[in-house]
Amino acid sequence: MVDKDFSVPKLTFVVPVFNGDQFINALFISVLNQSNTNWQCIVVDDGSTDDSKKLADLWSERDSRFKVVSKKNGGLASARNLGISLAVTKYIMPLDSDDIIHKDLVTEFNKSIQSEEFDLISFDVEFFGIRSGKLVLPNFSYKQLLLQNCFIACSIFKKDLWTEVEGYDENLKSFEDWDFWIRALNHKSKIKHIPKVLYFYRKHSTGSLTNTFKSNPEYYFGLYDYVYTKNKKIYQENFPNPILAYQENEALRKFNSKVKSTFFFRLYTTFKRIIKK
């Protein structure tokens, strides 16, 4: 049953698209089929050379809740920033153009903020494509977030947080969401998790960060170095002793053992360099 809610929308979906014409119709269908009709969707075409813009325009002609803007190709972070800057709602949900959302996502979101507002709202995530099963992420604490991302990029958050930290870092081509959470959240942030699968994450055989790491591990290490160095004051305040932080964090130890034996050495030297500066 569709709930025709005519109140002022609280949530805007922001969809950056670059050459995504193969998948975006499936995403837009999942948005259109929401059981609660009170939403807006801003599509940012990031210089696509395929039919992405044409398809997005057709959706905006079909339903006025879809808005389409175009820009010169500048990457995911810049496209998200543009879309969010145009949103007028209190909450934002970035969407990846090849994923889909559950029909009750907006309904569940509205329920979650009926009596209390939150800085960030997360939910269970399920894979589809070449992989199935649920995505497992660490439970949130701010210290845990500094060591390992605790949220998918497509979590719901207050637009005010984005404004306060001046958006996503457009220099980052990966990890831009993790860096954003580090700057936007803190120990006092109010987080809500909805224990239902509301997001479906498409897994491809190519193009993932895992494949990038396998082919170019220095790129992967460089991302960590950039995030740590950029936010060095935050890390200094939370980890005055990097060795102890590593010893106490079982998840980080397991992660390191899976990646490369030299990774901890790089991680330790990065912390050490940051703290000494």
CSV table of C-alpha atoms in Angstrom, one decimal, residues 43-167:
chain,number,residue,atom,x,y,z
A,43,VAL,CA,20.3,13.2,-10.0
A,44,VAL,CA,23.7,14.6,-10.8
A,45,ASP,CA,25.0,13.6,-14.2
A,46,ASP,CA,28.8,13.7,-13.8
A,47,GLY,CA,29.7,14.2,-17.5
A,48,SER,CA,28.4,10.8,-18.7
A,49,THR,CA,29.1,9.8,-22.3
A,50,ASP,CA,26.4,7.2,-22.5
A,51,ASP,CA,22.6,7.5,-22.2
A,52,SER,CA,22.5,8.2,-18.4
A,53,LYS,CA,21.5,11.8,-18.8
A,54,LYS,CA,18.8,11.0,-21.3
A,55,LEU,CA,17.3,8.3,-19.1
A,56,ALA,CA,17.4,10.6,-16.0
A,57,ASP,CA,15.7,13.3,-18.0
A,58,LEU,CA,12.9,10.9,-18.9
A,59,TRP,CA,12.4,10.1,-15.2
A,60,SER,CA,12.2,13.8,-14.3
A,61,GLU,CA,9.6,14.4,-17.0
A,62,ARG,CA,7.6,11.4,-15.7
A,63,ASP,CA,7.7,12.5,-12.0
A,64,SER,CA,8.5,16.0,-10.7
A,65,ARG,CA,10.1,14.6,-7.6
A,66,PHE,CA,13.1,13.7,-9.8
A,67,LYS,CA,15.4,16.6,-10.5
A,68,VAL,CA,18.4,16.4,-12.9
A,69,VAL,CA,21.5,18.5,-13.0
A,70,SER,CA,24.6,18.1,-15.2
A,71,LYS,CA,28.2,19.0,-14.6
A,72,LYS,CA,31.6,18.4,-16.0
A,73,ASN,CA,33.1,15.1,-14.9
A,74,GLY,CA,34.8,15.6,-11.5
A,75,GLY,CA,34.3,12.4,-9.6
A,76,LEU,CA,31.9,11.0,-7.1
A,77,ALA,CA,32.6,13.4,-4.2
A,78,SER,CA,32.1,16.5,-6.4
A,79,ALA,CA,28.9,15.1,-7.8
A,80,ARG,CA,27.5,14.3,-4.3
A,81,ASN,CA,28.5,17.8,-3.1
A,82,LEU,CA,26.6,19.5,-5.9
A,83,GLY,CA,23.5,17.4,-5.3
A,84,ILE,CA,23.5,17.9,-1.6
A,85,SER,CA,24.0,21.7,-2.0
A,86,LEU,CA,20.8,21.8,-4.0
A,87,ALA,CA,18.7,19.7,-1.5
A,88,VAL,CA,16.3,21.6,0.8
A,89,THR,CA,15.4,18.7,3.2
A,90,LYS,CA,16.8,18.1,6.6
A,91,TYR,CA,18.1,14.7,5.8
A,92,ILE,CA,20.2,13.4,2.9
A,93,MET,CA,20.7,9.9,1.5
A,94,PRO,CA,23.3,9.4,-1.2
A,95,LEU,CA,22.5,6.6,-3.6
A,96,ASP,CA,24.9,4.7,-5.9
A,97,SER,CA,23.4,4.5,-9.4
A,98,ASP,CA,23.8,0.7,-9.6
A,99,ASP,CA,22.1,-0.2,-6.3
A,100,ILE,CA,18.5,-0.4,-5.3
A,101,ILE,CA,16.5,0.4,-2.1
A,102,HIS,CA,13.7,-1.5,-0.3
A,103,LYS,CA,10.2,-0.1,-1.0
A,104,ASP,CA,9.7,0.7,2.8
A,105,LEU,CA,13.0,2.7,3.2
A,106,VAL,CA,11.3,6.1,3.4
A,107,THR,CA,8.5,4.7,5.7
A,108,GLU,CA,11.1,3.2,8.1
A,109,PHE,CA,13.1,6.4,8.0
A,110,ASN,CA,10.1,8.5,8.9
A,111,LYS,CA,9.3,6.1,11.8
A,112,SER,CA,12.8,6.4,13.1
A,113,ILE,CA,12.6,10.2,13.5
A,114,GLN,CA,9.1,10.5,14.8
A,115,SER,CA,10.1,11.1,18.4
A,116,GLU,CA,13.8,11.8,18.2
A,117,GLU,CA,16.2,13.2,15.6
A,118,PHE,CA,19.5,11.5,14.8
A,119,ASP,CA,22.7,12.6,13.1
A,120,LEU,CA,23.0,9.4,11.1
A,121,ILE,CA,20.6,6.6,10.4
A,122,SER,CA,21.9,3.2,9.2
A,123,PHE,CA,20.2,-0.1,8.3
A,124,ASP,CA,21.0,-3.6,7.2
A,125,VAL,CA,22.5,-4.0,3.7
A,126,GLU,CA,22.3,-7.1,1.5
A,127,PHE,CA,24.5,-7.9,-1.5
A,128,PHE,CA,23.2,-8.9,-5.0
A,129,GLY,CA,24.9,-9.4,-8.3
A,130,ILE,CA,27.9,-11.7,-8.2
A,131,ARG,CA,27.7,-12.0,-4.4
A,132,SER,CA,24.9,-12.6,-1.9
A,133,GLY,CA,24.5,-12.3,1.9
A,134,LYS,CA,24.5,-9.4,4.3
A,135,LEU,CA,27.2,-6.8,4.6
A,136,VAL,CA,28.8,-6.9,8.0
A,137,LEU,CA,30.3,-3.7,9.4
A,138,PRO,CA,31.8,-2.9,12.9
A,139,ASN,CA,29.5,-1.6,15.6
A,140,PHE,CA,29.9,2.2,15.8
A,141,SER,CA,32.0,3.9,18.3
A,142,TYR,CA,33.9,7.0,17.3
A,143,LYS,CA,37.3,5.4,18.0
A,144,GLN,CA,36.3,2.3,16.0
A,145,LEU,CA,35.3,4.6,13.1
A,146,LEU,CA,38.8,6.1,13.2
A,147,LEU,CA,40.3,2.7,12.6
A,148,GLN,CA,37.7,1.2,10.2
A,149,ASN,CA,34.6,2.5,8.4
A,150,CYS,CA,31.4,1.6,10.3
A,151,PHE,CA,28.8,2.8,7.7
A,152,ILE,CA,28.1,2.5,4.0
A,153,ALA,CA,28.4,5.7,2.0
A,154,CYS,CA,24.6,5.6,1.4
A,155,SER,CA,23.6,6.0,5.1
A,156,ILE,CA,21.1,8.8,5.9
A,157,PHE,CA,22.5,11.9,7.6
A,158,LYS,CA,21.6,15.4,8.5
A,159,LYS,CA,22.4,18.0,5.8
A,160,ASP,CA,23.7,20.3,8.6
A,161,LEU,CA,26.6,17.9,9.2
A,162,TRP,CA,27.6,18.2,5.6
A,163,THR,CA,27.4,22.0,5.8
A,164,GLU,CA,29.5,22.1,8.9
A,165,VAL,CA,32.4,20.2,7.5
A,166,GLU,CA,32.1,21.7,4.0
A,167,GLY,CA,31.1,18.5,2.3
